[in-house]
Tab-separated table of C-alpha atoms and ligand atoms in Angstrom:
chain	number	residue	atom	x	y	z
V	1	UNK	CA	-199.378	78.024	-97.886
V	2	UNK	CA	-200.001	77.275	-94.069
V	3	UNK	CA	-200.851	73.261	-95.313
V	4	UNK	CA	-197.727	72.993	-97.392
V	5	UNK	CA	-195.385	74.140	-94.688
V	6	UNK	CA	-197.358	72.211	-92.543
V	7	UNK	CA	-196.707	69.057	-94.735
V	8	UNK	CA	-193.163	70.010	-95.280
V	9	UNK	CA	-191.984	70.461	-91.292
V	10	UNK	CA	-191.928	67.891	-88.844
V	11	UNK	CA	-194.583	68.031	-86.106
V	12	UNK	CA	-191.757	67.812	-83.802
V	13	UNK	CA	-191.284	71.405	-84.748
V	14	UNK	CA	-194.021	72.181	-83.093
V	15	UNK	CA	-192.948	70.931	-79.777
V	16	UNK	CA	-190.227	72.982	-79.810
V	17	UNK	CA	-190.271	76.826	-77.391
V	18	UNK	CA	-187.799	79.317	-78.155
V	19	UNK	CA	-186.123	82.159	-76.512
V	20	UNK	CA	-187.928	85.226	-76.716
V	21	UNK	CA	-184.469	87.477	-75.634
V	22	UNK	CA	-183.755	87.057	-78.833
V	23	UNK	CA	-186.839	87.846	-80.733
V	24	UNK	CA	-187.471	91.058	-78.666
V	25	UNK	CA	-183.224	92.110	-79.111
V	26	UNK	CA	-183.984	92.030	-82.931
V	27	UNK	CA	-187.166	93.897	-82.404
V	28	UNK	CA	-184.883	96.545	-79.982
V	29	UNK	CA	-182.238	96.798	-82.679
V	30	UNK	CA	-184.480	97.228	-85.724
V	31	UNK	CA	-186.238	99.672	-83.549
V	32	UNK	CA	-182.947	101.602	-82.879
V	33	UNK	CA	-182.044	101.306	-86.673
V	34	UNK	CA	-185.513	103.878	-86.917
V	35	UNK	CA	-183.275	106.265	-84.775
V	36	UNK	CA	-184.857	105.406	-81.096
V	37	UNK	CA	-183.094	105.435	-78.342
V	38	UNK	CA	-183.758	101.837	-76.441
V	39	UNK	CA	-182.232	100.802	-73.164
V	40	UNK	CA	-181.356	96.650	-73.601
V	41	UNK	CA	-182.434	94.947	-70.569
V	42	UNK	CA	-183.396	91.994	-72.235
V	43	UNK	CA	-180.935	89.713	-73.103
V	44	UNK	CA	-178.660	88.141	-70.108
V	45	UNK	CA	-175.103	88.807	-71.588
V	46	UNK	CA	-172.565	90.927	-69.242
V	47	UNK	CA	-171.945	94.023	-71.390
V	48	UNK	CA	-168.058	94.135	-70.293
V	49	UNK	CA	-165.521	92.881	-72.680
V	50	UNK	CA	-164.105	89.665	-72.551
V	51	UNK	CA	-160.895	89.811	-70.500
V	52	UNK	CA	-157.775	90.254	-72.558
V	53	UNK	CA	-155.969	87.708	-71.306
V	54	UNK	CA	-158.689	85.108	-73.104
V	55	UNK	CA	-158.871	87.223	-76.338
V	56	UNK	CA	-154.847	87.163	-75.835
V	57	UNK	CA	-154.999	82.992	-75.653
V	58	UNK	CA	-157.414	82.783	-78.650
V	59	UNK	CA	-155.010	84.816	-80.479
V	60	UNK	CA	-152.329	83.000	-79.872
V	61	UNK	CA	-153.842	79.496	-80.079
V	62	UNK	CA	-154.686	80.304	-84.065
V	63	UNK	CA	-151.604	81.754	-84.643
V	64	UNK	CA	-150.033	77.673	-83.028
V	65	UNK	CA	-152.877	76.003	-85.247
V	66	UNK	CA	-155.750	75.326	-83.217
V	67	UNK	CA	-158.115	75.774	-86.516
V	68	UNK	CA	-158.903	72.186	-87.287
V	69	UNK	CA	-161.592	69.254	-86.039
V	70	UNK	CA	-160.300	68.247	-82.634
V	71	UNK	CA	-162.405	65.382	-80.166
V	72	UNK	CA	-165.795	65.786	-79.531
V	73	UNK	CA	-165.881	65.992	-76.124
V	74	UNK	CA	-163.768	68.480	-76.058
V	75	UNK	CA	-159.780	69.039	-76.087
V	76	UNK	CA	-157.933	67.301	-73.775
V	77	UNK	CA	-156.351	69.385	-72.201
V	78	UNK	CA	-159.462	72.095	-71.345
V	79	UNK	CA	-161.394	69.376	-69.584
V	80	UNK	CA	-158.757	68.756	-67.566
V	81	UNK	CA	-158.685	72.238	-66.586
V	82	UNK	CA	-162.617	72.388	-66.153
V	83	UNK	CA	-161.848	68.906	-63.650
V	84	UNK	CA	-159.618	70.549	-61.594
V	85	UNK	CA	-161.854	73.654	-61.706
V	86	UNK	CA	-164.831	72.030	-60.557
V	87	UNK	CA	-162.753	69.779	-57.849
V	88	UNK	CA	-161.879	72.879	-56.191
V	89	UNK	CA	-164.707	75.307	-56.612
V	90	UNK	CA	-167.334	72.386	-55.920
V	91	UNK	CA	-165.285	70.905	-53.105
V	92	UNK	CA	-165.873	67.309	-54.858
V	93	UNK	CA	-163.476	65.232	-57.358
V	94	UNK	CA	-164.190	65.232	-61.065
V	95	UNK	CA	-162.113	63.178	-63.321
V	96	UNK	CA	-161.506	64.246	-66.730
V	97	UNK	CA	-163.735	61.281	-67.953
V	98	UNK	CA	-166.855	62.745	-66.402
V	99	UNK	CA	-165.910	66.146	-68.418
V	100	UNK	CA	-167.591	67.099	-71.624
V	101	UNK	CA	-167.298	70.576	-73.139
V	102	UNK	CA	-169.535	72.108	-75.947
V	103	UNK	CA	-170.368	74.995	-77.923
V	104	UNK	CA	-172.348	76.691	-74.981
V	105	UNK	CA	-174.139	75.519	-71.691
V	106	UNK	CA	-177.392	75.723	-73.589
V	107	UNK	CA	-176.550	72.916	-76.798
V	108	UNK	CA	-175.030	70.829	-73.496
V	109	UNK	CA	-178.349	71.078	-71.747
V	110	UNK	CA	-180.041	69.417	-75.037
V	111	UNK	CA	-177.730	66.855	-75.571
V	112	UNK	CA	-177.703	66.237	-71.867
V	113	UNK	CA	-181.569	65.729	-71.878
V	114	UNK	CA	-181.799	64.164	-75.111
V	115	UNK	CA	-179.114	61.457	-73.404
V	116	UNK	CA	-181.933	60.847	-70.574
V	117	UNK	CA	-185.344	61.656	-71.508
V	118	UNK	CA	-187.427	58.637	-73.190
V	119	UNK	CA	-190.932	60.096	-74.995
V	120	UNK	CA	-193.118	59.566	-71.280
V	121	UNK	CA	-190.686	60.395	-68.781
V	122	UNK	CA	-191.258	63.423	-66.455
V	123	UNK	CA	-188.600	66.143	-65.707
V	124	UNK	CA	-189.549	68.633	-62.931
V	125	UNK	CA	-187.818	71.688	-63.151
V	126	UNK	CA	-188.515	74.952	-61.255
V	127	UNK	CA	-190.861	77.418	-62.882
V	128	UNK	CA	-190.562	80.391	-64.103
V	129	UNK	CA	-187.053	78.992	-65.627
V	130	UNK	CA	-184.519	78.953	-68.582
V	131	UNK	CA	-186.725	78.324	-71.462
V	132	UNK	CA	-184.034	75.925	-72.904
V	133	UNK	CA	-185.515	72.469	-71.034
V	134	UNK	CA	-189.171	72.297	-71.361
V	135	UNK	CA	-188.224	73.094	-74.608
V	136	UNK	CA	-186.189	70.418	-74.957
V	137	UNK	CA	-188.028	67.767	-72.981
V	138	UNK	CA	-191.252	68.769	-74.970
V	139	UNK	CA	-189.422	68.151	-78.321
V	140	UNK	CA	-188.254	64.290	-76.874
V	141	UNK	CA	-191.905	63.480	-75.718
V	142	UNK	CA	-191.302	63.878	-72.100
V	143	UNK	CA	-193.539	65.424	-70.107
V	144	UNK	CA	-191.798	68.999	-67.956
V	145	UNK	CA	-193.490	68.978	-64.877
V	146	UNK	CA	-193.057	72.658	-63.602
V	147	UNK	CA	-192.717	73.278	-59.844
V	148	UNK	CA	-193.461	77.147	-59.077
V	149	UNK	CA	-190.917	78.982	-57.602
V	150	UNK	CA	-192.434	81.286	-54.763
V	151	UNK	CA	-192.207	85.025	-55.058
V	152	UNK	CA	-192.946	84.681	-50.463
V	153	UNK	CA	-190.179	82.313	-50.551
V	154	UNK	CA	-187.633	84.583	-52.171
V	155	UNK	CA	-188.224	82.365	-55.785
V	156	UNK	CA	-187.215	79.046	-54.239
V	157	UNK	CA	-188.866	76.043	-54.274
V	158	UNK	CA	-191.533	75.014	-52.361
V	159	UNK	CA	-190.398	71.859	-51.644
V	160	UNK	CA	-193.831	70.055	-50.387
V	161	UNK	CA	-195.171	70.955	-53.737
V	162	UNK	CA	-191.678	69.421	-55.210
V	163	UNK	CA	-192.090	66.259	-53.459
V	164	UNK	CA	-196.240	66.285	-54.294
V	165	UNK	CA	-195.188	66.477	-58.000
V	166	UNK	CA	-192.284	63.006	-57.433
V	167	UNK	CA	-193.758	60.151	-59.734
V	168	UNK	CA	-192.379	56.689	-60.578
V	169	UNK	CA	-191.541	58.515	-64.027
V	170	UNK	CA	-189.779	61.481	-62.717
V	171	UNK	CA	-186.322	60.507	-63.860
V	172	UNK	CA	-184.670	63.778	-63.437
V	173	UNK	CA	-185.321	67.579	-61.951
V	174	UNK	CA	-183.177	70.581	-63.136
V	175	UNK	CA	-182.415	73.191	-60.770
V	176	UNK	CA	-180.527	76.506	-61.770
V	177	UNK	CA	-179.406	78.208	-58.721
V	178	UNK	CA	-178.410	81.406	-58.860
V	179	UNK	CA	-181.248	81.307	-60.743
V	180	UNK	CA	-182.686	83.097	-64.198
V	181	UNK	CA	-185.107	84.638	-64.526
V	182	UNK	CA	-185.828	85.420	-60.860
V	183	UNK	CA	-182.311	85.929	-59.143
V	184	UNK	CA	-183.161	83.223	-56.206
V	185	UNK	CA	-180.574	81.526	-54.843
V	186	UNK	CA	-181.761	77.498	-53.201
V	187	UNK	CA	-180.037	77.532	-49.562
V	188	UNK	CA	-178.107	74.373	-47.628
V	189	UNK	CA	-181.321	73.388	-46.437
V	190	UNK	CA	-183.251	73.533	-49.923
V	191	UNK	CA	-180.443	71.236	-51.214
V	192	UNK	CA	-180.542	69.420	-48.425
V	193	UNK	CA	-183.912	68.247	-48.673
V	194	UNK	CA	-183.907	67.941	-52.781
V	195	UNK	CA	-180.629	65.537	-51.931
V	196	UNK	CA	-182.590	63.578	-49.748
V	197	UNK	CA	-186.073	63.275	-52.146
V	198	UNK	CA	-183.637	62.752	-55.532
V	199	UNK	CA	-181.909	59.499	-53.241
V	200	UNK	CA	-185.505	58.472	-51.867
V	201	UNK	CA	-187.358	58.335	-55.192
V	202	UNK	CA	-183.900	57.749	-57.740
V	203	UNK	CA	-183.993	60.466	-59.719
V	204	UNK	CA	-181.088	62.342	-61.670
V	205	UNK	CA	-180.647	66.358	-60.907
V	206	UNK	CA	-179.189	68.682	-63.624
V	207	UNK	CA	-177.943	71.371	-61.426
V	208	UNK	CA	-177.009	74.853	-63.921
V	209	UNK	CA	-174.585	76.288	-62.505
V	210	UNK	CA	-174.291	78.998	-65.295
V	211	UNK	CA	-174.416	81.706	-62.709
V	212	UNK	CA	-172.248	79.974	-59.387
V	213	UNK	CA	-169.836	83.055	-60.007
V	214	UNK	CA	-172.795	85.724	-60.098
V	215	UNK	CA	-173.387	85.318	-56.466
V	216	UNK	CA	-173.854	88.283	-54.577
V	217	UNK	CA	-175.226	87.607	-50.278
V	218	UNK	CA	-174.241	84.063	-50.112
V	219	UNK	CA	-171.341	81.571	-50.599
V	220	UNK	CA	-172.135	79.033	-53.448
V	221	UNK	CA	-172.956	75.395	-52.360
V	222	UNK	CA	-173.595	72.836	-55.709
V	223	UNK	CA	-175.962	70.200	-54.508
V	224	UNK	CA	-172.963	67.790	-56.315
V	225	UNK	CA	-171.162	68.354	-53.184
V	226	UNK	CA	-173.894	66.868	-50.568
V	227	UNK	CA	-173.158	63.468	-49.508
V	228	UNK	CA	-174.597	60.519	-52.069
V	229	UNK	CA	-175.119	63.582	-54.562
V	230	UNK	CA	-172.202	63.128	-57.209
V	231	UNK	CA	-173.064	60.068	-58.723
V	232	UNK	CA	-176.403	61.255	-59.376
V	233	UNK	CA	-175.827	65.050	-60.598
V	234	UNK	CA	-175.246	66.239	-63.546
V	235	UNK	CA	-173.145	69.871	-63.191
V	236	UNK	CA	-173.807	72.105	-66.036
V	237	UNK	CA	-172.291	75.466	-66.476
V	238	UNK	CA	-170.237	77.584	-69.068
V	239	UNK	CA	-167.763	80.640	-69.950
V	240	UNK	CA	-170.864	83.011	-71.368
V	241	UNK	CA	-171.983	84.572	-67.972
V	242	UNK	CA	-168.977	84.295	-65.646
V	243	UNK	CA	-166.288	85.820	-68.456
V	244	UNK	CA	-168.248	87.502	-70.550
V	245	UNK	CA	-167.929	85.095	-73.274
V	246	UNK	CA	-171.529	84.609	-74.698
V	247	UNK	CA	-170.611	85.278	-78.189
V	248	UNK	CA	-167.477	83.047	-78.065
V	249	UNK	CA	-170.128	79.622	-77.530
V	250	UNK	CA	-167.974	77.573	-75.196
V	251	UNK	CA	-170.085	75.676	-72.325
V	252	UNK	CA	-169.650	72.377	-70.324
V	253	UNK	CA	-171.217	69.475	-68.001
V	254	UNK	CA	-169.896	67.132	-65.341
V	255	UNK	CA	-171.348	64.142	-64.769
V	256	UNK	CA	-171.363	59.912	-64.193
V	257	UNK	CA	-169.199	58.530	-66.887
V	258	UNK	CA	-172.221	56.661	-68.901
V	259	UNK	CA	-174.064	59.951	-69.278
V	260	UNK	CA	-171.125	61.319	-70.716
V	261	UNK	CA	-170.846	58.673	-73.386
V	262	UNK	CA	-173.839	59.301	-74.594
V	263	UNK	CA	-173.822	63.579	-74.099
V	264	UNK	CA	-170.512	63.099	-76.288
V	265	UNK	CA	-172.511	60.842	-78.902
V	266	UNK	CA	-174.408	63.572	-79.637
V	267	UNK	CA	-172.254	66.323	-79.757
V	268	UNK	CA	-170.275	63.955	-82.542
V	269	UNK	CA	-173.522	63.647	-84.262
V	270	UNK	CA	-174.391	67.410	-83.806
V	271	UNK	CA	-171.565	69.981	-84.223
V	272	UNK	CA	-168.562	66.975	-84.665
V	273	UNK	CA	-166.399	69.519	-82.265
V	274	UNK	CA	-166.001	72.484	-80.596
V	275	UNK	CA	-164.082	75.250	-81.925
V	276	UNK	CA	-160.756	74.498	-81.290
V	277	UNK	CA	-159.361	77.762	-80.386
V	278	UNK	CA	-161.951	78.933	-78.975
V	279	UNK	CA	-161.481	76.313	-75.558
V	280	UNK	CA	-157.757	77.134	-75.433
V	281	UNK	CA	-159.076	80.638	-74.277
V	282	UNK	CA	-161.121	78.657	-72.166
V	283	UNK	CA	-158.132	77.279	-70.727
V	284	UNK	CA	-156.895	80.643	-69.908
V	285	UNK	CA	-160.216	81.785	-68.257
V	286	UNK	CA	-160.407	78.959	-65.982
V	287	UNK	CA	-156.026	78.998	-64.936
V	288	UNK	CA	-155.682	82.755	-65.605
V	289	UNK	CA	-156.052	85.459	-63.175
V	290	UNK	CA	-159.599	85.907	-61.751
V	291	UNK	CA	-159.301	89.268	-60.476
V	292	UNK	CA	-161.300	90.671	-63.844
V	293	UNK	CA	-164.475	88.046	-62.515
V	294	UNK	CA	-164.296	89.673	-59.422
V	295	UNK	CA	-164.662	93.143	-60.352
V	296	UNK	CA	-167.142	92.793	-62.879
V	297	UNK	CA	-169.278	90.525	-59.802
V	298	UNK	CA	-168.763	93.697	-57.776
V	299	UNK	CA	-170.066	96.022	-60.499
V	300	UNK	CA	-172.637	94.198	-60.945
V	301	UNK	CA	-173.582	94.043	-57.198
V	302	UNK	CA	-173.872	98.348	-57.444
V	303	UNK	CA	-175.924	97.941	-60.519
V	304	UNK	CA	-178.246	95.465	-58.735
V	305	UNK	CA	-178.982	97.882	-55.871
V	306	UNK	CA	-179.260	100.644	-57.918
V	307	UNK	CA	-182.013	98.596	-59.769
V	308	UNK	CA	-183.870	96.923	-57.032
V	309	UNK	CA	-184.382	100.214	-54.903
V	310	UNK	CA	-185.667	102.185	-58.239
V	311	UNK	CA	-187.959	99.732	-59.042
V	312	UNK	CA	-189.311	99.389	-55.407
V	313	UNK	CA	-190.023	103.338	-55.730
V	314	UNK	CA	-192.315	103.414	-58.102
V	315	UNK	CA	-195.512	103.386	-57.292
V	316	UNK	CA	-197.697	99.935	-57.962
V	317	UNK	CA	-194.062	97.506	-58.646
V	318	UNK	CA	-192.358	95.873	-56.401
V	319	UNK	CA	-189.301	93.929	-56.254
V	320	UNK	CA	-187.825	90.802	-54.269
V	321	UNK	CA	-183.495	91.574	-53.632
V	322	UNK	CA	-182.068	88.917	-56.357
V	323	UNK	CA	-179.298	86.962	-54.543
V	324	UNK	CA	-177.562	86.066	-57.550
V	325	UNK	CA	-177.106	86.094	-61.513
V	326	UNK	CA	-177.545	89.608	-62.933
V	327	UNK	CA	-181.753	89.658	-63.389
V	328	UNK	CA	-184.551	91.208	-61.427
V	329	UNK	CA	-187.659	90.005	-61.358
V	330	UNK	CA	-190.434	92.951	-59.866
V	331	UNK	CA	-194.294	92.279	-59.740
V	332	UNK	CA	-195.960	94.254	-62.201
V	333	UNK	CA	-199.475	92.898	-61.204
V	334	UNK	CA	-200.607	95.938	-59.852
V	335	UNK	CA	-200.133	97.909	-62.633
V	336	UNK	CA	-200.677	95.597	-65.716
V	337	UNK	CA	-203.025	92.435	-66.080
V	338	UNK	CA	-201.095	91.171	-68.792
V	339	UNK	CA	-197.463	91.397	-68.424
V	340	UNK	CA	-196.403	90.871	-72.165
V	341	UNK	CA	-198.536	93.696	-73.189
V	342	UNK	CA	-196.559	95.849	-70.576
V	343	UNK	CA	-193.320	94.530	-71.728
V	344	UNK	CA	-194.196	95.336	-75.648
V	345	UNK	CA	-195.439	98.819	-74.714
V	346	UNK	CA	-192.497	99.341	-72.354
V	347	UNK	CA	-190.214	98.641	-75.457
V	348	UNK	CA	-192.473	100.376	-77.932
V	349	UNK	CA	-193.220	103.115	-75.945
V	350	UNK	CA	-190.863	103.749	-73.392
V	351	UNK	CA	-187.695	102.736	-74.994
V	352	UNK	CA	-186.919	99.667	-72.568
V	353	UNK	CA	-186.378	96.452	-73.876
V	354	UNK	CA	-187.545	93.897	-71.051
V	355	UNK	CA	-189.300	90.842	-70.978
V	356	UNK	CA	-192.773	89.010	-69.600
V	357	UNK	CA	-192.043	86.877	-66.921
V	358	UNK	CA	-194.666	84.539	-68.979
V	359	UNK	CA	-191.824	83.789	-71.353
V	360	UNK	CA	-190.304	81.898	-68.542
V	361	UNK	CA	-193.462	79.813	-68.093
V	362	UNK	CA	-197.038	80.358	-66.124
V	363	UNK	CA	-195.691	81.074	-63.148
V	364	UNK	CA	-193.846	84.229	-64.514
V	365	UNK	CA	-197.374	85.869	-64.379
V	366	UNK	CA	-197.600	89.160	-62.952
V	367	UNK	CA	-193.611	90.134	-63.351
V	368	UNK	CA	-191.228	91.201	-65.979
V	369	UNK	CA	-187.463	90.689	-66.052
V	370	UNK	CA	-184.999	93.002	-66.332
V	371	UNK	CA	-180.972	92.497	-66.757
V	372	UNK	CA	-178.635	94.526	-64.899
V	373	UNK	CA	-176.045	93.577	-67.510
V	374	UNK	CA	-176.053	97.122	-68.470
V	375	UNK	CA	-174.097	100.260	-67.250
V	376	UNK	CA	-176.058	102.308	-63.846
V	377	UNK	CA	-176.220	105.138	-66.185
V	378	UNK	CA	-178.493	103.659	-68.613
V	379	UNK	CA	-180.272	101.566	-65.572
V	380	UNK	CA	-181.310	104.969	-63.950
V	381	UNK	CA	-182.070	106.147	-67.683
V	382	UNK	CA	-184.648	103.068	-67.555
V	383	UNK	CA	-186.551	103.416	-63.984
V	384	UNK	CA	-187.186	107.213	-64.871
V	385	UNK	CA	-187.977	106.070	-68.387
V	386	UNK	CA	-190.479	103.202	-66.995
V	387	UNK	CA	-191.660	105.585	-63.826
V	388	UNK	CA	-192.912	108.246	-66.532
V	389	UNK	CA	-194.079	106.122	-69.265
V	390	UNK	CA	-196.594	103.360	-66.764
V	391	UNK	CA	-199.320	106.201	-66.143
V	392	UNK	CA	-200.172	105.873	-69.195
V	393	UNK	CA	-200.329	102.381	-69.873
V	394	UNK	CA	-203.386	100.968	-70.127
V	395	UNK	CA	-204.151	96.893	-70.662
K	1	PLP	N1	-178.447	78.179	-68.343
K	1	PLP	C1	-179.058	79.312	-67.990
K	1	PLP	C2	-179.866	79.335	-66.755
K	1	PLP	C3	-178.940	80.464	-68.776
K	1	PLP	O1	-179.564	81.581	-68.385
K	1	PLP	C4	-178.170	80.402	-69.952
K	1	PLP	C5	-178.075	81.575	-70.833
K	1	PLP	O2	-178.805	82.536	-70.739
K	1	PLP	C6	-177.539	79.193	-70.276
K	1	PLP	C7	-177.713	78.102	-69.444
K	1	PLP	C8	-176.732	78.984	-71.511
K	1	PLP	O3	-175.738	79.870	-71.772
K	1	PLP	P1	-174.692	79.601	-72.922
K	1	PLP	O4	-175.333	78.728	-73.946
K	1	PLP	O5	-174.350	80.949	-73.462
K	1	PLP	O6	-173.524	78.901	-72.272
């Protein structure tokens, strides 16, 4: 049976990585469908509601007809909005043409990659990371070079080891700051310096900015705005995380206009268009009142200490402040060898659904991540849950 599927499924296929959030929510729910109780730290979606004023806008934008194929780089009239948005958050001038919008940052981050990578060329992007590019690059034949992040450095680069791993081949690195899975945030200086190595050695950056409104100690700089910088990055960030939107699938990217040809090539080839009204709520997000942003940033600032000071209590974890998104990252090493038997029996055992830091790449060994997209009654519910349950794990 093996050969046959083997025959029938490209070996592409088996270049592809995955997600595992969203195997280990599906083995959360089906355990909660036995009747456990199971604390969800695994999957990185705020649990607040979308704000109304969106679900208002959505509403209304069916109700006017916005139900049928519009252009594939999105509607007009949203990446206008997403222009002016980045303009003035960035501190930088986007034009409409260098807009594309998509059904979620994460199908923009293939088609963006799939637009650049040729089977041999290198991407070097920061590891532990997003699973989404290696995946990607691995499926186009390009080889993902992974730079560790350092745990001594707060999880930023080391950025002799970044310039070690520069090769006439490297055509582009991807850096996600506030970054998941770790919570590290790249300062001036970091961004600086990978300004100054991307213009010495010509290579593109893909700079995620999924999180740039999850930002908790510092003020957020995109490396788009450092001088020589725009015509060379590629800006790519979304509605999930910011609005609470995950489930609505609404993302974009910013970026030279030639790229964006070809990112909007493949969206036509791929989904045709994104849901129509679906980015006139995005429209709303972005022009609407941001006070709802705010105060769920703030909530989840609380939750984050709450977090961060359990963890560092109990005995044998501990657990670097994350400076942005909504994810801690503790070192588990002391008390597990192999962190994604520690996750499973924290999850089978222990009712908390968390995840190996291995499932963010090789440099995840030794941690876990947890999301503090959850309520700091059921985050306390999971440190005493964890603190009672680790005696008796065993590797
Ligand atoms: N980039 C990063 C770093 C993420 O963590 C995620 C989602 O978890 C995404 C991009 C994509 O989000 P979405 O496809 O929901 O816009």
């Amino acid at each position: 049976m093996l050969a046959a599927s083997e025959r029938r499924l490209a070996a592409t296929v088996r270049r592809l990585g995955g997600e595992s959030a969203f195997v280990t929510m599906a083995r959360a729910k089906e355990l909660e469908r036995q009747g456990r109780s199971i604390v969800h730290l695994e999957i990185g979606e705020p649990d607040f509601d979308t704000p109304e004023h969106i679900k208002r806008a959505a509403v209304l934008a069916m109700d006017a007809g916005w139900t049928h194929y519009v252009p594939s780089a999105g509607v007009l009239e949203l990446r206008e909005a997403i222009a002016a948005h980045l303009s003035r958050t960035r501190r930088i001038s986007v034009n409409v043409e260098n807009v594309v919008a998509g059904p979620g940052g994460k199908p923009v981050i293939w088609c963006i990659l799939s637009a650049l990578l040729d089977p041999g060329d290198e991407m070097l992007y920061a590891d532990p990371a997003y699973p989404a590019y290696a995946s990607a690059a691995g499926y186009l034949g390009a080889n993902a070079v992974p730079v560790p992040l350092l745990e001594s450095r707060d999880f930023r680069l080391d950025l002799d080891d970044l310039e070690a791993k520069i090769s006439p081949r490297t055509k582009v690195l991807v850096i996600n700051s506030p970054h998941n899975p770790t919570g590290g945030v790249l300062t001036r200086a970091d961004l600086e310096r990978i300004a100054e190595l991307a213009q010495r050695h010509d290579f593109l950056v893909i700079s995620d900015e999924i999180y740039s409104r999850n930002i908790y100690d510092a003020e957020f700089l995109s490396i788009a705005s450092l001088p020589g910088m725009l015509e060379r990055t590629i800006i790519v960030d979304g509605f999930s995380k910011a609005y609470a939107m995950t489930g609505w699938r609404l993302g974009y990217a910013a970026m030279p206009n030639d790229i964006a040809d070809a990112v909007t090539l493949f969206l036509n080839n791929t989904v045709s268009c994104t849901t129509a009204f679906v980015q006139m709520a995005g429209i709303a997000a972005l022009t609407g009142p941001d006070d709802e942003v705010a105060r769920m940033n703030d909530e989840f600032r609380k939750r984050r200490d709450v977090l961060i000071k359990g963890l560092n209590e109990i005995p044998g974890l501990s657990c670097v402040m994350p400076q942005g998104a909504f994810y801690a990252f503790p070192n588990v090493s002391k008390v597990a060898r192999d962190e994604k038997k520690l996750a499973r029996f924290l999850l089978e055992e222990a009712g908390v659904a968390v995840l190996a830091g291995t499932a963010f790449g090789a440099a995840g060994k030794g941690h876990i991540r947890l999301s503090y997209a959850n309520s700091i009654e059921n985050l306390k519910l999971a440190l005493e849950r964890i603190r009672e349950a680790l005696p008796k794990y065993e590797d």
